Amino acid sequence: MINIVLFGKPGAGKGTQAEFLKGKYNLTHLSTGDIFRFNIKNDTELGKLAKTFIDNGDLVPDSVTIQMLEAEVEKNADSKGFLFDGFPRTIAQAEALDAFLNSKNQKVTATIALEADDEILVQRLLERGKTSGRADDQDEEKIRNRYQEYNEKTAPLIEYYKGQGNFYAVNGIGLISEITERLSLIIDKL
Ligand code: AMP
């Protein structure tokens, strides 16, 4: 069983790559952003709770996010492994994930970061915002706030996972297929 954390700034291509990797490696793709958006669309309690944070480009509180993620893992008990996309985003989430997987005699096998320059990513998100319908992709101020959240709360995870000796980084700029290839070279050796 392999559990991979796909890591990177908003717009780095985590979701796009996850779509290819999940089939190739038979992994369950869990995107916390997608799960929140599904709940907002269906007007659930969780959706109502998360909406303001998401619309403003702020992180949803850890307690809510961790509980949701663990419930999703439990729902997929037969899975051959997970591809975590957009989770963890804080040290508290990373510690909770470690403890949770540990309780199942599992662990994060690898964390793989998709690296790209901020200015390229901001342009990508604004472009995506024209068709995604996502409020948090359409307003440059909200996008910048997402990067600030990333720099303050998510970037420290790089050192956290480096400390565990399972952190990898790939260049996230290039053709989608080239980037899948770069990721596959790492996953094939796990
Ligand atoms: P994403 O689709 O990954 O860009 O996530 C969209 C938004 O959902 C983020 O800007 C956050 O508001 C929220 N979100 C997604 N994943 C998390 C997480 N792990 N922790 C806190 N908030 C999250």
Short mmCIF file of C-alpha atoms and ligand atoms in Angstrom, two decimals:
data_model
loop_
_atom_site.label_atom_id
_atom_site.label_comp_id
_atom_site.label_asym_id
_atom_site.label_seq_id
_atom_site.Cartn_x
_atom_site.Cartn_y
_atom_site.Cartn_z
CA MET A 1 0.00 0.00 0.00
CA ILE A 2 1.38 3.40 -0.92
CA ASN A 3 0.14 6.75 0.35
CA ILE A 4 1.31 9.80 -1.52
CA VAL A 5 0.93 13.43 -0.56
CA LEU A 6 0.87 15.57 -3.68
CA PHE A 7 2.22 18.89 -2.54
CA GLY A 8 2.35 22.31 -4.15
CA LYS A 9 0.99 25.82 -4.29
CA PRO A 10 -2.49 26.57 -5.61
CA GLY A 11 -2.44 26.12 -9.38
CA ALA A 12 0.68 23.93 -9.41
CA GLY A 13 -1.21 21.11 -11.12
CA LYS A 14 -1.88 18.71 -8.24
CA GLY A 15 -5.44 17.95 -9.31
CA THR A 16 -4.51 17.54 -12.98
CA GLN A 17 -1.69 15.12 -12.17
CA ALA A 18 -3.78 13.22 -9.63
CA GLU A 19 -6.30 12.43 -12.39
CA PHE A 20 -3.56 10.58 -14.32
CA LEU A 21 -1.78 9.01 -11.37
CA LYS A 22 -4.85 7.56 -9.67
CA GLY A 23 -5.57 5.27 -12.62
CA LYS A 24 -1.96 4.42 -13.30
CA TYR A 25 -1.24 3.34 -9.71
CA ASN A 26 -4.76 2.34 -8.63
CA LEU A 27 -4.90 4.90 -5.84
CA THR A 28 -7.87 6.66 -4.28
CA HIS A 29 -7.66 10.37 -5.03
CA LEU A 30 -8.75 12.54 -2.10
CA SER A 31 -8.83 16.26 -2.82
CA THR A 32 -9.97 18.22 0.23
CA GLY A 33 -10.74 21.23 -2.01
CA ASP A 34 -13.01 19.07 -4.22
CA ILE A 35 -14.74 17.56 -1.18
CA PHE A 36 -15.39 21.03 0.26
CA ARG A 37 -16.73 22.28 -3.09
CA PHE A 38 -19.03 19.23 -3.36
CA ASN A 39 -20.40 20.03 0.10
CA ILE A 40 -20.90 23.70 -0.76
CA LYS A 41 -22.76 22.75 -3.95
CA ASN A 42 -25.01 20.42 -1.98
CA ASP A 43 -25.51 22.97 0.79
CA THR A 44 -24.50 20.57 3.57
CA GLU A 45 -23.61 21.73 7.10
CA LEU A 46 -19.95 21.17 6.27
CA GLY A 47 -20.34 23.23 3.09
CA LYS A 48 -21.96 26.11 4.99
CA LEU A 49 -19.14 26.04 7.51
CA ALA A 50 -16.38 26.01 4.90
CA LYS A 51 -17.78 28.42 2.32
CA THR A 52 -16.67 31.78 3.74
CA PHE A 53 -13.14 30.56 4.37
CA ILE A 54 -12.85 29.16 0.87
CA ASP A 55 -14.39 32.17 -0.87
CA ASN A 56 -11.88 34.43 0.88
CA GLY A 57 -8.93 32.20 0.10
CA ASP A 58 -8.39 31.35 3.78
CA LEU A 59 -7.71 27.85 5.03
CA VAL A 60 -10.65 26.02 6.59
CA PRO A 61 -9.95 25.33 10.31
CA ASP A 62 -7.86 22.24 11.02
CA SER A 63 -10.42 20.46 13.21
CA VAL A 64 -13.05 20.52 10.44
CA THR A 65 -10.61 19.53 7.70
CA ILE A 66 -8.95 16.71 9.62
CA GLN A 67 -12.28 15.17 10.63
CA MET A 68 -13.50 15.30 7.05
CA LEU A 69 -10.32 13.74 5.64
CA GLU A 70 -10.36 10.89 8.15
CA ALA A 71 -14.00 10.17 7.35
CA GLU A 72 -13.15 9.98 3.63
CA VAL A 73 -10.29 7.54 4.27
CA GLU A 74 -12.64 5.38 6.37
CA LYS A 75 -15.19 5.39 3.53
CA ASN A 76 -12.53 3.89 1.25
CA ALA A 77 -11.36 1.10 3.53
CA ASP A 78 -10.69 -1.25 0.59
CA SER A 79 -8.36 1.18 -1.11
CA LYS A 80 -4.92 0.09 -2.32
CA GLY A 81 -3.51 3.45 -1.24
CA PHE A 82 -4.27 7.13 -1.29
CA LEU A 83 -3.26 10.16 -3.26
CA PHE A 84 -3.77 13.12 -0.94
CA ASP A 85 -4.24 16.32 -2.94
CA GLY A 86 -4.38 19.59 -1.00
CA PHE A 87 -3.98 17.86 2.35
CA PRO A 88 -2.15 18.31 4.66
CA ARG A 89 -1.78 22.09 4.49
CA THR A 90 -0.65 22.76 8.07
CA ILE A 91 1.74 21.08 10.49
CA ALA A 92 -1.24 20.15 12.70
CA GLN A 93 -2.85 18.38 9.71
CA ALA A 94 0.39 16.57 8.88
CA GLU A 95 0.74 15.37 12.46
CA ALA A 96 -2.89 14.26 12.52
CA LEU A 97 -2.41 12.36 9.24
CA ASP A 98 0.70 10.61 10.58
CA ALA A 99 -1.09 9.60 13.79
CA PHE A 100 -4.17 8.45 11.86
CA LEU A 101 -2.21 6.35 9.36
CA ASN A 102 -0.03 5.02 12.14
CA SER A 103 -3.12 3.75 13.94
CA LYS A 104 -3.75 1.66 10.80
CA ASN A 105 -0.13 0.48 10.59
CA GLN A 106 0.41 2.70 7.60
CA LYS A 107 2.34 5.85 6.79
CA VAL A 108 2.88 8.58 4.23
CA THR A 109 5.12 6.76 1.76
CA ALA A 110 6.23 9.91 -0.04
CA THR A 111 5.47 13.58 -0.35
CA ILE A 112 6.01 14.90 -3.86
CA ALA A 113 6.02 18.62 -4.53
CA LEU A 114 5.19 20.21 -7.86
CA GLU A 115 7.34 23.31 -8.06
CA ALA A 116 6.52 26.45 -10.02
CA ASP A 117 7.08 30.15 -9.84
CA ASP A 118 4.35 32.23 -8.08
CA GLU A 119 3.81 34.66 -10.96
CA ILE A 120 3.22 31.84 -13.45
CA LEU A 121 0.75 30.26 -11.03
CA VAL A 122 -1.21 33.45 -10.38
CA GLN A 123 -1.69 33.83 -14.14
CA ARG A 124 -2.72 30.17 -14.42
CA LEU A 125 -5.33 30.58 -11.69
CA LEU A 126 -6.77 33.76 -13.21
CA GLU A 127 -7.02 31.89 -16.52
CA ARG A 128 -8.68 28.90 -14.79
CA GLY A 129 -11.06 31.31 -13.02
CA LYS A 130 -12.58 32.29 -16.38
CA THR A 131 -14.06 28.80 -16.70
CA SER A 132 -13.89 27.13 -13.27
CA GLY A 133 -16.62 29.29 -11.75
CA ARG A 134 -14.55 29.37 -8.56
CA ALA A 135 -14.78 32.70 -6.70
CA ASP A 136 -11.35 32.05 -5.20
CA ASP A 137 -9.81 31.82 -8.71
CA GLN A 138 -11.31 35.04 -10.05
CA ASP A 139 -10.04 37.76 -7.77
CA GLU A 140 -6.32 38.46 -7.72
CA GLU A 141 -6.47 39.64 -4.09
CA LYS A 142 -8.00 36.33 -2.99
CA ILE A 143 -5.44 34.42 -5.02
CA ARG A 144 -2.62 36.37 -3.35
CA ASN A 145 -4.20 35.59 0.02
CA ARG A 146 -4.08 31.87 -0.83
CA TYR A 147 -0.34 32.22 -1.50
CA GLN A 148 0.11 34.01 1.80
CA GLU A 149 -1.72 31.18 3.57
CA TYR A 150 0.55 28.74 1.72
CA ASN A 151 3.74 30.58 2.67
CA GLU A 152 2.79 30.94 6.33
CA LYS A 153 1.08 27.66 7.08
CA THR A 154 1.84 25.13 4.35
CA ALA A 155 5.46 25.80 3.34
CA PRO A 156 6.77 24.61 6.76
CA LEU A 157 5.61 21.11 5.78
CA ILE A 158 8.55 20.86 3.39
CA GLU A 159 10.96 20.74 6.34
CA TYR A 160 8.55 18.46 8.23
CA TYR A 161 8.58 15.85 5.45
CA LYS A 162 12.27 16.35 4.67
CA GLY A 163 12.84 15.45 8.32
CA GLN A 164 11.04 12.18 7.67
CA GLY A 165 13.30 11.52 4.67
CA ASN A 166 10.45 11.05 2.23
CA PHE A 167 10.22 14.40 0.45
CA TYR A 168 10.71 14.73 -3.32
CA ALA A 169 10.32 17.70 -5.63
CA VAL A 170 9.74 17.87 -9.37
CA ASN A 171 9.64 20.75 -11.80
CA GLY A 172 5.94 21.52 -12.29
CA ILE A 173 6.44 23.46 -15.53
CA GLY A 174 6.15 21.61 -18.82
CA LEU A 175 3.68 19.49 -20.73
CA ILE A 176 1.17 17.65 -18.53
CA SER A 177 2.50 14.33 -19.86
CA GLU A 178 6.10 15.30 -19.09
CA ILE A 179 5.20 16.14 -15.52
CA THR A 180 3.31 12.85 -15.11
CA GLU A 181 6.49 11.15 -16.32
CA ARG A 182 8.62 13.00 -13.73
CA LEU A 183 6.23 11.97 -10.97
CA SER A 184 6.10 8.38 -12.21
CA LEU A 185 9.89 8.07 -12.08
CA ILE A 186 9.67 8.74 -8.34
CA ILE A 187 6.58 6.63 -7.63
CA ASP A 188 7.96 3.62 -9.53
CA LYS A 189 10.91 3.50 -7.13
CA LEU A 190 8.85 3.66 -3.92
P1 AMP B 1 -7.88 23.67 -3.47
O1 AMP B 1 -8.94 23.16 -4.38
O2 AMP B 1 -6.95 22.59 -2.98
O3 AMP B 1 -7.14 24.86 -4.03
O4 AMP B 1 -8.61 24.20 -2.15
C1 AMP B 1 -9.54 25.27 -2.23
C2 AMP B 1 -9.78 25.83 -0.85
O5 AMP B 1 -10.33 24.82 0.01
C3 AMP B 1 -8.54 26.33 -0.10
O6 AMP B 1 -8.17 27.65 -0.49
C4 AMP B 1 -9.01 26.26 1.34
O7 AMP B 1 -9.90 27.32 1.64
C5 AMP B 1 -9.83 24.97 1.34
N1 AMP B 1 -8.99 23.80 1.66
C6 AMP B 1 -8.68 22.75 0.84
N2 AMP B 1 -7.88 21.87 1.45
C7 AMP B 1 -7.66 22.38 2.70
C8 AMP B 1 -6.89 21.96 3.81
N3 AMP B 1 -6.17 20.82 3.77
N4 AMP B 1 -6.91 22.72 4.92
C9 AMP B 1 -7.63 23.86 5.00
N5 AMP B 1 -8.35 24.34 3.98
C10 AMP B 1 -8.38 23.61 2.84
#
